[in-house]
Amino acid sequence: MTQGAARREDEPGSCADAPSGDGSRGTRPLWRQRDFGIFWAAQTLSVLGDSFALIALPLLVLEATGSVARMGLLTAVGGAAAVVAAVFAGAVVDRVDRRRLLIACDLVRMVLYGLIPLVWLFGPQLWLLYVVLPLCEAVGMLFAVGYVTVVRALVGTGQLTEANGRLNATAAAAGVLGPLCAGLVAAWSGPAAAVGVDAASFGLSATCLLFVRFRKRAPDDRQDRRTGLWQDLRTGIAFLHGHPVLRSLTVLLFGFSFLTLGLNDLVIYHLKHDLGHDDRTVGTVMAVGALGAITGALLVARVRRRLGFGPTWTGSVAVCGLAFAGLGWARDVPVVAALSAAFLACAGMAGTCSMSLRQEVTPEHLLGRVTSAFWTLQYAAAPIGAAVLTWAAEEQGTTPVALVAGAACVALAATGLLTPIRGSGGPSAVDPAVVLQAPPPQHPRRQIRQQPQQG
């Protein structure tokens, strides 16, 4: 390792573009910030690896067994591991050196995924997949929470929305490119080789992170290392409950996730069953939808600066609902594609705003626990919602189900206007002395009242 790569979080002054004490890098544009650029590349590579695994591992199961049920079982096992890891990920992230954690997560996934093509040289071993995927999904959740916590240390609060928008845009692009490339590699040299490419991508991501320097964490950021994991989780929940805007967002996004997690399945079912189109059409519509997600991620910072957080979030959720309601009625493929793109663009804008707000108002030493608690609560019922949505579509048809779900999303946006979300604005309106107060870790149930951001 070179001397520059070896610098740690406790050496923030080692470069000209290192952030100041509050995490701000002044007015320097993101494209000129070296550390953010390297981190951006590392995160893109990590998402690309995840999307390779998304298609390569099911293909391995299908190649070995020919069973769709076995494919679904593998996906379910991996998803369950991610949910369990989400409960504790925040506590772990807040207890350790975050830079080292991100590097370790990438290296662990590189080794685990790298085992698969090596073992497959001697013949298929399905048991290995049921060991590797849950472990990688759990480690991936640790990485995801850790990644959220370090963005503020790279760019400061003033550029959080723009930075998150760029990260989400390239993540959406990688999410399209990864499965496409994985399919090509699998067709050329087999699914096991595609998993090998996946492993290599995590190695490249870890190498990039070696050269990233983060702001030094405040001395009191780690004062609560000795608290229990369950108490740490309660601390994150208590912070969400004590912040009026975050509390409202958590409740509304719980409902939004319940209603929309099954959207992709509904679109595929509508295209193939209702409209009679083939897999190529499905792929084209999904690609157009991904372009919408990229567009929304790139526009969100500008829209939020102009309108403020509240109008941007509620407006995005409302448009999602209208697009969802229209999907069931659409009979032309271009219309379905346009509505899918509109939904994903606005869903991405709402998600980026939500994540940026949490990063802006949460004390750094609590950010992992708050993120973990937020994601756990938001997605707690989403799998049930997806099952209910797809079952109802099969029984009643996509048109009435999409209409009801879309109308419910619009109702959630309208409800947001009755909460502190309505008056919340940009980070410039937040008093840092208020924002960085937090419930003492030894009293996780103690609530703290913070004023919502004013537009």
mmCIF file of N, CA and C in Angstrom, residues 140-264:
data_model
loop_
_atom_site.group_PDB
_atom_site.id
_atom_site.type_symbol
_atom_site.label_atom_id
_atom_site.label_comp_id
_atom_site.label_asym_id
_atom_site.label_seq_id
_atom_site.Cartn_x
_atom_site.Cartn_y
_atom_site.Cartn_z
ATOM 1 N N GLY A 140 -23.517 -7.333 2.386
ATOM 2 C CA GLY A 140 -23.952 -6.245 1.521
ATOM 3 C C GLY A 140 -24.806 -5.230 2.259
ATOM 4 N N MET A 141 -25.621 -5.679 3.203
ATOM 5 C CA MET A 141 -26.416 -4.745 4.002
ATOM 6 C C MET A 141 -25.516 -3.889 4.886
ATOM 7 N N LEU A 142 -24.487 -4.498 5.468
ATOM 8 C CA LEU A 142 -23.518 -3.716 6.239
ATOM 9 C C LEU A 142 -22.872 -2.643 5.365
ATOM 10 N N PHE A 143 -22.499 -3.030 4.150
ATOM 11 C CA PHE A 143 -21.889 -2.074 3.231
ATOM 12 C C PHE A 143 -22.862 -0.945 2.916
ATOM 13 N N ALA A 144 -24.139 -1.284 2.654
ATOM 14 C CA ALA A 144 -25.123 -0.273 2.267
ATOM 15 C C ALA A 144 -25.322 0.759 3.371
ATOM 16 N N VAL A 145 -25.434 0.294 4.614
ATOM 17 C CA VAL A 145 -25.597 1.232 5.730
ATOM 18 C C VAL A 145 -24.326 2.051 5.920
ATOM 19 N N GLY A 146 -23.177 1.408 5.829
ATOM 20 C CA GLY A 146 -21.923 2.128 5.967
ATOM 21 C C GLY A 146 -21.739 3.181 4.892
ATOM 22 N N TYR A 147 -22.158 2.864 3.675
ATOM 23 C CA TYR A 147 -22.037 3.797 2.559
ATOM 24 C C TYR A 147 -22.865 5.056 2.812
ATOM 25 N N VAL A 148 -24.071 4.887 3.363
ATOM 26 C CA VAL A 148 -24.914 6.042 3.660
ATOM 27 C C VAL A 148 -24.249 6.946 4.694
ATOM 28 N N THR A 149 -23.576 6.351 5.668
ATOM 29 C CA THR A 149 -22.998 7.139 6.760
ATOM 30 C C THR A 149 -21.777 7.943 6.337
ATOM 31 N N VAL A 150 -21.074 7.535 5.284
ATOM 32 C CA VAL A 150 -19.825 8.214 4.951
ATOM 33 C C VAL A 150 -19.986 9.306 3.909
ATOM 34 N N VAL A 151 -21.127 9.381 3.256
ATOM 35 C CA VAL A 151 -21.279 10.385 2.191
ATOM 36 C C VAL A 151 -21.149 11.787 2.756
ATOM 37 N N ARG A 152 -21.757 12.030 3.928
ATOM 38 C CA ARG A 152 -21.666 13.378 4.515
ATOM 39 C C ARG A 152 -20.232 13.740 4.851
ATOM 40 N N ALA A 153 -19.432 12.765 5.243
ATOM 41 C CA ALA A 153 -18.031 13.043 5.557
ATOM 42 C C ALA A 153 -17.232 13.398 4.309
ATOM 43 N N LEU A 154 -17.764 13.057 3.148
ATOM 44 C CA LEU A 154 -17.062 13.351 1.901
ATOM 45 C C LEU A 154 -17.432 14.712 1.329
ATOM 46 N N VAL A 155 -18.709 15.084 1.378
ATOM 47 C CA VAL A 155 -19.158 16.270 0.644
ATOM 48 C C VAL A 155 -19.749 17.347 1.521
ATOM 49 N N GLY A 156 -20.081 17.076 2.791
ATOM 50 C CA GLY A 156 -20.733 18.060 3.629
ATOM 51 C C GLY A 156 -22.233 18.105 3.362
ATOM 52 N N THR A 157 -22.972 18.766 4.258
ATOM 53 C CA THR A 157 -24.424 18.770 4.154
ATOM 54 C C THR A 157 -24.918 19.562 2.954
ATOM 55 N N GLY A 158 -24.190 20.587 2.529
ATOM 56 C CA GLY A 158 -24.662 21.440 1.446
ATOM 57 C C GLY A 158 -24.766 20.740 0.105
ATOM 58 N N GLN A 159 -23.995 19.693 -0.104
ATOM 59 C CA GLN A 159 -23.996 19.001 -1.390
ATOM 60 C C GLN A 159 -24.509 17.567 -1.288
ATOM 61 N N LEU A 160 -25.185 17.241 -0.181
ATOM 62 C CA LEU A 160 -25.631 15.865 0.028
ATOM 63 C C LEU A 160 -26.624 15.417 -1.037
ATOM 64 N N THR A 161 -27.627 16.240 -1.318
ATOM 65 C CA THR A 161 -28.655 15.825 -2.279
ATOM 66 C C THR A 161 -28.051 15.622 -3.660
ATOM 67 N N GLU A 162 -27.166 16.536 -4.069
ATOM 68 C CA GLU A 162 -26.520 16.391 -5.373
ATOM 69 C C GLU A 162 -25.654 15.128 -5.415
ATOM 70 N N ALA A 163 -24.894 14.890 -4.334
ATOM 71 C CA ALA A 163 -24.035 13.705 -4.293
ATOM 72 C C ALA A 163 -24.868 12.426 -4.322
ATOM 73 N N ASN A 164 -25.937 12.377 -3.516
ATOM 74 C CA ASN A 164 -26.791 11.194 -3.521
ATOM 75 C C ASN A 164 -27.455 10.992 -4.871
ATOM 76 N N GLY A 165 -27.837 12.085 -5.520
ATOM 77 C CA GLY A 165 -28.426 11.963 -6.848
ATOM 78 C C GLY A 165 -27.461 11.340 -7.840
ATOM 79 N N ARG A 166 -26.212 11.761 -7.799
ATOM 80 C CA ARG A 166 -25.225 11.188 -8.730
ATOM 81 C C ARG A 166 -24.938 9.719 -8.402
ATOM 82 N N LEU A 167 -24.822 9.419 -7.120
ATOM 83 C CA LEU A 167 -24.592 8.025 -6.729
ATOM 84 C C LEU A 167 -25.761 7.138 -7.155
ATOM 85 N N ASN A 168 -26.985 7.621 -6.960
ATOM 86 C CA ASN A 168 -28.152 6.826 -7.329
ATOM 87 C C ASN A 168 -28.308 6.702 -8.834
ATOM 88 N N ALA A 169 -27.897 7.742 -9.568
ATOM 89 C CA ALA A 169 -27.982 7.672 -11.030
ATOM 90 C C ALA A 169 -27.058 6.595 -11.584
ATOM 91 N N THR A 170 -25.813 6.569 -11.108
ATOM 92 C CA THR A 170 -24.902 5.541 -11.604
ATOM 93 C C THR A 170 -25.277 4.163 -11.078
ATOM 94 N N ALA A 171 -25.889 4.122 -9.869
ATOM 95 C CA ALA A 171 -26.367 2.838 -9.359
ATOM 96 C C ALA A 171 -27.469 2.297 -10.256
ATOM 97 N N ALA A 172 -28.369 3.184 -10.713
ATOM 98 C CA ALA A 172 -29.430 2.749 -11.619
ATOM 99 C C ALA A 172 -28.856 2.273 -12.948
ATOM 100 N N ALA A 173 -27.843 3.000 -13.438
ATOM 101 C CA ALA A 173 -27.215 2.588 -14.692
ATOM 102 C C ALA A 173 -26.509 1.241 -14.538
ATOM 103 N N ALA A 174 -25.819 1.066 -13.411
ATOM 104 C CA ALA A 174 -25.142 -0.213 -13.168
ATOM 105 C C ALA A 174 -26.158 -1.332 -13.015
ATOM 106 N N GLY A 175 -27.330 -0.997 -12.438
ATOM 107 C CA GLY A 175 -28.365 -2.001 -12.279
ATOM 108 C C GLY A 175 -28.932 -2.478 -13.598
ATOM 109 N N VAL A 176 -28.821 -1.666 -14.642
ATOM 110 C CA VAL A 176 -29.230 -2.089 -15.983
ATOM 111 C C VAL A 176 -28.093 -2.820 -16.680
ATOM 112 N N LEU A 177 -26.888 -2.241 -16.600
ATOM 113 C CA LEU A 177 -25.744 -2.800 -17.314
ATOM 114 C C LEU A 177 -25.311 -4.134 -16.728
ATOM 115 N N GLY A 178 -25.395 -4.278 -15.390
ATOM 116 C CA GLY A 178 -24.928 -5.504 -14.751
ATOM 117 C C GLY A 178 -25.640 -6.756 -15.240
ATOM 118 N N PRO A 179 -26.985 -6.813 -15.145
ATOM 119 C CA PRO A 179 -27.681 -8.008 -15.627
ATOM 120 C C PRO A 179 -27.458 -8.271 -17.111
ATOM 121 N N LEU A 180 -27.375 -7.202 -17.912
ATOM 122 C CA LEU A 180 -27.129 -7.385 -19.352
ATOM 123 C C LEU A 180 -25.768 -8.037 -19.578
ATOM 124 N N CYS A 181 -24.737 -7.501 -18.921
ATOM 125 C CA CYS A 181 -23.395 -8.071 -19.074
ATOM 126 C C CYS A 181 -23.322 -9.477 -18.487
ATOM 127 N N ALA A 182 -23.996 -9.687 -17.358
ATOM 128 C CA ALA A 182 -23.987 -11.015 -16.751
ATOM 129 C C ALA A 182 -24.616 -12.038 -17.688
ATOM 130 N N GLY A 183 -25.706 -11.638 -18.355
ATOM 131 C CA GLY A 183 -26.330 -12.540 -19.311
ATOM 132 C C GLY A 183 -25.417 -12.868 -20.475
ATOM 133 N N LEU A 184 -24.683 -11.860 -20.967
ATOM 134 C CA LEU A 184 -23.765 -12.091 -22.078
ATOM 135 C C LEU A 184 -22.611 -13.004 -21.669
ATOM 136 N N VAL A 185 -22.038 -12.745 -20.481
ATOM 137 C CA VAL A 185 -20.932 -13.578 -20.008
ATOM 138 C C VAL A 185 -21.411 -15.005 -19.762
ATOM 139 N N ALA A 186 -22.616 -15.134 -19.160
ATOM 140 C CA ALA A 186 -23.151 -16.468 -18.896
ATOM 141 C C ALA A 186 -23.403 -17.233 -20.189
ATOM 142 N N ALA A 187 -23.885 -16.528 -21.201
ATOM 143 C CA ALA A 187 -24.135 -17.186 -22.485
ATOM 144 C C ALA A 187 -22.831 -17.596 -23.167
ATOM 145 N N TRP A 188 -21.772 -16.825 -22.932
ATOM 146 C CA TRP A 188 -20.509 -17.094 -23.610
ATOM 147 C C TRP A 188 -19.694 -18.165 -22.886
ATOM 148 N N SER A 189 -19.621 -18.092 -21.550
ATOM 149 C CA SER A 189 -18.749 -19.016 -20.830
ATOM 150 C C SER A 189 -19.388 -19.652 -19.606
ATOM 151 N N GLY A 190 -20.689 -19.459 -19.410
ATOM 152 C CA GLY A 190 -21.389 -20.102 -18.310
ATOM 153 C C GLY A 190 -21.623 -19.175 -17.133
ATOM 154 N N PRO A 191 -22.666 -19.445 -16.336
ATOM 155 C CA PRO A 191 -22.983 -18.589 -15.188
ATOM 156 C C PRO A 191 -21.881 -18.523 -14.141
ATOM 157 N N ALA A 192 -21.130 -19.608 -13.975
ATOM 158 C CA ALA A 192 -20.064 -19.583 -12.965
ATOM 159 C C ALA A 192 -19.026 -18.515 -13.301
ATOM 160 N N ALA A 193 -18.726 -18.346 -14.591
ATOM 161 C CA ALA A 193 -17.776 -17.304 -14.988
ATOM 162 C C ALA A 193 -18.330 -15.920 -14.687
ATOM 163 N N ALA A 194 -19.650 -15.738 -14.843
ATOM 164 C CA ALA A 194 -20.271 -14.454 -14.521
ATOM 165 C C ALA A 194 -20.123 -14.148 -13.037
ATOM 166 N N VAL A 195 -20.243 -15.165 -12.181
ATOM 167 C CA VAL A 195 -20.033 -14.962 -10.745
ATOM 168 C C VAL A 195 -18.576 -14.578 -10.484
ATOM 169 N N GLY A 196 -17.645 -15.123 -11.261
ATOM 170 C CA GLY A 196 -16.245 -14.747 -11.115
ATOM 171 C C GLY A 196 -16.013 -13.278 -11.440
ATOM 172 N N VAL A 197 -16.680 -12.777 -12.486
ATOM 173 C CA VAL A 197 -16.597 -11.350 -12.798
ATOM 174 C C VAL A 197 -17.162 -10.522 -11.647
ATOM 175 N N ASP A 198 -18.253 -11.010 -11.068
ATOM 176 C CA ASP A 198 -18.852 -10.369 -9.901
ATOM 177 C C ASP A 198 -17.827 -10.241 -8.785
ATOM 178 N N ALA A 199 -17.114 -11.318 -8.483
ATOM 179 C CA ALA A 199 -16.100 -11.295 -7.427
ATOM 180 C C ALA A 199 -15.008 -10.272 -7.731
ATOM 181 N N ALA A 200 -14.586 -10.220 -8.993
ATOM 182 C CA ALA A 200 -13.531 -9.273 -9.376
ATOM 183 C C ALA A 200 -13.978 -7.833 -9.183
ATOM 184 N N SER A 201 -15.268 -7.551 -9.428
ATOM 185 C CA SER A 201 -15.759 -6.180 -9.272
ATOM 186 C C SER A 201 -15.650 -5.708 -7.830
ATOM 187 N N PHE A 202 -15.852 -6.611 -6.874
ATOM 188 C CA PHE A 202 -15.720 -6.229 -5.472
ATOM 189 C C PHE A 202 -14.260 -5.984 -5.109
ATOM 190 N N GLY A 203 -13.351 -6.720 -5.716
ATOM 191 C CA GLY A 203 -11.943 -6.463 -5.484
ATOM 192 C C GLY A 203 -11.528 -5.091 -5.980
ATOM 193 N N LEU A 204 -12.047 -4.692 -7.151
ATOM 194 C CA LEU A 204 -11.751 -3.357 -7.685
ATOM 195 C C LEU A 204 -12.336 -2.273 -6.790
ATOM 196 N N SER A 205 -13.549 -2.513 -6.292
ATOM 197 C CA SER A 205 -14.175 -1.535 -5.400
ATOM 198 C C SER A 205 -13.343 -1.347 -4.130
ATOM 199 N N ALA A 206 -12.868 -2.440 -3.534
ATOM 200 C CA ALA A 206 -12.052 -2.340 -2.326
ATOM 201 C C ALA A 206 -10.757 -1.582 -2.597
ATOM 202 N N THR A 207 -10.168 -1.814 -3.764
ATOM 203 C CA THR A 207 -8.939 -1.106 -4.124
ATOM 204 C C THR A 207 -9.175 0.391 -4.221
ATOM 205 N N CYS A 208 -10.306 0.781 -4.826
ATOM 206 C CA CYS A 208 -10.635 2.204 -4.917
ATOM 207 C C CYS A 208 -10.781 2.827 -3.533
ATOM 208 N N LEU A 209 -11.443 2.117 -2.623
ATOM 209 C CA LEU A 209 -11.688 2.667 -1.291
ATOM 210 C C LEU A 209 -10.401 2.856 -0.491
ATOM 211 N N LEU A 210 -9.360 2.125 -0.831
ATOM 212 C CA LEU A 210 -8.069 2.318 -0.152
ATOM 213 C C LEU A 210 -7.548 3.736 -0.330
ATOM 214 N N PHE A 211 -7.950 4.412 -1.393
ATOM 215 C CA PHE A 211 -7.429 5.736 -1.714
ATOM 216 C C PHE A 211 -8.390 6.862 -1.335
ATOM 217 N N VAL A 212 -9.463 6.528 -0.611
ATOM 218 C CA VAL A 212 -10.435 7.542 -0.202
ATOM 219 C C VAL A 212 -10.144 7.967 1.230
ATOM 220 N N ARG A 213 -10.201 9.266 1.490
ATOM 221 C CA ARG A 213 -9.976 9.801 2.822
ATOM 222 C C ARG A 213 -11.265 10.442 3.326
ATOM 223 N N PHE A 214 -11.678 10.070 4.538
ATOM 224 C CA PHE A 214 -12.889 10.601 5.126
ATOM 225 C C PHE A 214 -12.548 11.577 6.242
ATOM 226 N N ARG A 215 -13.508 12.443 6.544
ATOM 227 C CA ARG A 215 -13.343 13.389 7.644
ATOM 228 C C ARG A 215 -13.205 12.651 8.971
ATOM 229 N N LYS A 216 -12.396 13.186 9.842
ATOM 230 C CA LYS A 216 -12.239 12.602 11.172
ATOM 231 C C LYS A 216 -13.543 12.705 11.941
ATOM 232 N N ARG A 217 -13.935 11.608 12.594
ATOM 233 C CA ARG A 217 -15.131 11.618 13.421
ATOM 234 C C ARG A 217 -14.826 12.308 14.753
ATOM 235 N N ALA A 218 -15.801 13.064 15.253
ATOM 236 C CA ALA A 218 -15.613 13.802 16.507
ATOM 237 C C ALA A 218 -15.277 12.846 17.649
ATOM 238 N N PRO A 219 -14.524 13.313 18.648
ATOM 239 C CA PRO A 219 -14.111 12.426 19.736
ATOM 240 C C PRO A 219 -15.264 11.743 20.440
ATOM 241 N N ASP A 220 -16.433 12.437 20.600
ATOM 242 C CA ASP A 220 -17.542 11.822 21.319
ATOM 243 C C ASP A 220 -18.397 10.951 20.421
ATOM 244 N N ASP A 221 -18.002 10.791 19.159
ATOM 245 C CA ASP A 221 -18.792 9.987 18.239
ATOM 246 C C ASP A 221 -18.803 8.520 18.625
ATOM 247 N N ARG A 222 -17.831 8.081 19.389
ATOM 248 C CA ARG A 222 -17.730 6.654 19.685
ATOM 249 C C ARG A 222 -17.878 6.365 21.181
ATOM 250 N N GLN A 223 -18.472 7.315 21.910
ATOM 251 C CA GLN A 223 -18.541 7.171 23.359
ATOM 252 C C GLN A 223 -19.452 6.034 23.789
ATOM 253 N N ASP A 224 -20.342 5.557 22.902
ATOM 254 C CA ASP A 224 -21.329 4.562 23.305
ATOM 255 C C ASP A 224 -21.040 3.194 22.719
ATOM 256 N N ARG A 225 -19.790 2.873 22.533
ATOM 257 C CA ARG A 225 -19.447 1.593 21.917
ATOM 258 C C ARG A 225 -19.902 0.403 22.759
ATOM 259 N N ARG A 226 -19.975 0.584 24.079
ATOM 260 C CA ARG A 226 -20.206 -0.568 24.941
ATOM 261 C C ARG A 226 -21.696 -0.860 25.172
ATOM 262 N N THR A 227 -22.579 -0.115 24.558
ATOM 263 C CA THR A 227 -23.999 -0.409 24.701
ATOM 264 C C THR A 227 -24.356 -1.659 23.916
ATOM 265 N N GLY A 228 -25.460 -2.304 24.306
ATOM 266 C CA GLY A 228 -25.883 -3.519 23.633
ATOM 267 C C GLY A 228 -26.477 -3.243 22.266
ATOM 268 N N LEU A 229 -26.526 -4.293 21.426
ATOM 269 C CA LEU A 229 -27.033 -4.129 20.077
ATOM 270 C C LEU A 229 -28.515 -3.768 20.068
ATOM 271 N N TRP A 230 -29.313 -4.434 20.921
ATOM 272 C CA TRP A 230 -30.732 -4.114 20.958
ATOM 273 C C TRP A 230 -30.959 -2.694 21.449
ATOM 274 N N GLN A 231 -30.150 -2.258 22.403
ATOM 275 C CA GLN A 231 -30.272 -0.883 22.892
ATOM 276 C C GLN A 231 -29.887 0.099 21.794
ATOM 277 N N ASP A 232 -28.894 -0.261 20.984
ATOM 278 C CA ASP A 232 -28.508 0.583 19.858
ATOM 279 C C ASP A 232 -29.652 0.707 18.854
ATOM 280 N N LEU A 233 -30.334 -0.408 18.583
ATOM 281 C CA LEU A 233 -31.461 -0.354 17.655
ATOM 282 C C LEU A 233 -32.558 0.547 18.212
ATOM 283 N N ARG A 234 -32.819 0.430 19.500
ATOM 284 C CA ARG A 234 -33.828 1.277 20.126
ATOM 285 C C ARG A 234 -33.424 2.744 20.071
ATOM 286 N N THR A 235 -32.124 3.022 20.150
ATOM 287 C CA THR A 235 -31.652 4.392 20.038
ATOM 288 C C THR A 235 -31.999 4.975 18.669
ATOM 289 N N GLY A 236 -31.778 4.178 17.608
ATOM 290 C CA GLY A 236 -32.122 4.639 16.266
ATOM 291 C C GLY A 236 -33.603 4.899 16.116
ATOM 292 N N ILE A 237 -34.431 3.996 16.641
ATOM 293 C CA ILE A 237 -35.880 4.167 16.562
ATOM 294 C C ILE A 237 -36.317 5.385 17.364
ATOM 295 N N ALA A 238 -35.706 5.577 18.543
ATOM 296 C CA ALA A 238 -36.056 6.725 19.375
ATOM 297 C C ALA A 238 -35.744 8.030 18.662
ATOM 298 N N PHE A 239 -34.624 8.086 17.954
ATOM 299 C CA PHE A 239 -34.284 9.306 17.222
ATOM 300 C C PHE A 239 -35.307 9.578 16.120
ATOM 301 N N LEU A 240 -35.686 8.527 15.369
ATOM 302 C CA LEU A 240 -36.707 8.695 14.329
ATOM 303 C C LEU A 240 -38.011 9.198 14.930
ATOM 304 N N HIS A 241 -38.406 8.615 16.050
ATOM 305 C CA HIS A 241 -39.665 9.007 16.683
ATOM 306 C C HIS A 241 -39.600 10.431 17.218
ATOM 307 N N GLY A 242 -38.430 10.865 17.649
ATOM 308 C CA GLY A 242 -38.301 12.192 18.230
ATOM 309 C C GLY A 242 -38.172 13.310 17.220
ATOM 310 N N HIS A 243 -37.922 12.990 15.961
ATOM 311 C CA HIS A 243 -37.795 14.024 14.928
ATOM 312 C C HIS A 243 -39.101 14.074 14.143
ATOM 313 N N PRO A 244 -39.836 15.178 14.158
ATOM 314 C CA PRO A 244 -41.169 15.207 13.545
ATOM 315 C C PRO A 244 -41.192 14.809 12.075
ATOM 316 N N VAL A 245 -40.238 15.295 11.298
ATOM 317 C CA VAL A 245 -40.257 14.990 9.864
ATOM 318 C C VAL A 245 -39.884 13.529 9.619
ATOM 319 N N LEU A 246 -38.827 13.048 10.279
ATOM 320 C CA LEU A 246 -38.420 11.658 10.078
ATOM 321 C C LEU A 246 -39.486 10.692 10.570
ATOM 322 N N ARG A 247 -40.161 11.049 11.660
ATOM 323 C CA ARG A 247 -41.237 10.184 12.149
ATOM 324 C C ARG A 247 -42.350 10.060 11.107
ATOM 325 N N SER A 248 -42.731 11.171 10.510
ATOM 326 C CA SER A 248 -43.784 11.148 9.490
ATOM 327 C C SER A 248 -43.329 10.387 8.257
ATOM 328 N N LEU A 249 -42.083 10.600 7.838
ATOM 329 C CA LEU A 249 -41.560 9.889 6.672
ATOM 330 C C LEU A 249 -41.551 8.382 6.899
ATOM 331 N N THR A 250 -41.146 7.959 8.081
ATOM 332 C CA THR A 250 -41.081 6.526 8.370
ATOM 333 C C THR A 250 -42.450 5.883 8.227
ATOM 334 N N VAL A 251 -43.473 6.528 8.778
ATOM 335 C CA VAL A 251 -44.829 5.970 8.702
ATOM 336 C C VAL A 251 -45.332 5.942 7.270
ATOM 337 N N LEU A 252 -45.156 7.032 6.538
ATOM 338 C CA LEU A 252 -45.679 7.109 5.173
ATOM 339 C C LEU A 252 -44.923 6.177 4.224
ATOM 340 N N LEU A 253 -43.607 6.059 4.407
ATOM 341 C CA LEU A 253 -42.845 5.163 3.537
ATOM 342 C C LEU A 253 -43.096 3.698 3.856
ATOM 343 N N PHE A 254 -43.495 3.394 5.073
ATOM 344 C CA PHE A 254 -43.947 2.045 5.398
ATOM 345 C C PHE A 254 -45.120 1.667 4.485
ATOM 346 N N GLY A 255 -46.083 2.574 4.366
ATOM 347 C CA GLY A 255 -47.219 2.316 3.489
ATOM 348 C C GLY A 255 -46.833 2.317 2.026
ATOM 349 N N PHE A 256 -45.963 3.232 1.627
ATOM 350 C CA PHE A 256 -45.556 3.311 0.221
ATOM 351 C C PHE A 256 -44.833 2.040 -0.211
ATOM 352 N N SER A 257 -43.933 1.532 0.635
ATOM 353 C CA SER A 257 -43.204 0.309 0.303
ATOM 354 C C SER A 257 -44.153 -0.887 0.224
ATOM 355 N N PHE A 258 -45.117 -0.943 1.138
ATOM 356 C CA PHE A 258 -46.105 -2.018 1.111
ATOM 357 C C PHE A 258 -46.860 -2.031 -0.216
ATOM 358 N N LEU A 259 -47.170 -0.851 -0.743
ATOM 359 C CA LEU A 259 -47.976 -0.744 -1.962
ATOM 360 C C LEU A 259 -47.177 -0.963 -3.241
ATOM 361 N N THR A 260 -45.899 -0.666 -3.224
ATOM 362 C CA THR A 260 -45.169 -0.574 -4.492
ATOM 363 C C THR A 260 -44.064 -1.591 -4.705
ATOM 364 N N LEU A 261 -43.698 -2.383 -3.705
ATOM 365 C CA LEU A 261 -42.587 -3.308 -3.900
ATOM 366 C C LEU A 261 -42.870 -4.300 -5.030
ATOM 367 N N GLY A 262 -44.134 -4.653 -5.238
ATOM 368 C CA GLY A 262 -44.480 -5.605 -6.293
ATOM 369 C C GLY A 262 -44.733 -4.987 -7.652
ATOM 370 N N LEU A 263 -44.349 -3.716 -7.829
ATOM 371 C CA LEU A 263 -44.649 -3.034 -9.091
ATOM 372 C C LEU A 263 -44.017 -3.719 -10.288
ATOM 373 N N ASN A 264 -42.733 -4.095 -10.180
ATOM 374 C CA ASN A 264 -42.061 -4.736 -11.319
ATOM 375 C C ASN A 264 -42.781 -6.013 -11.734
#
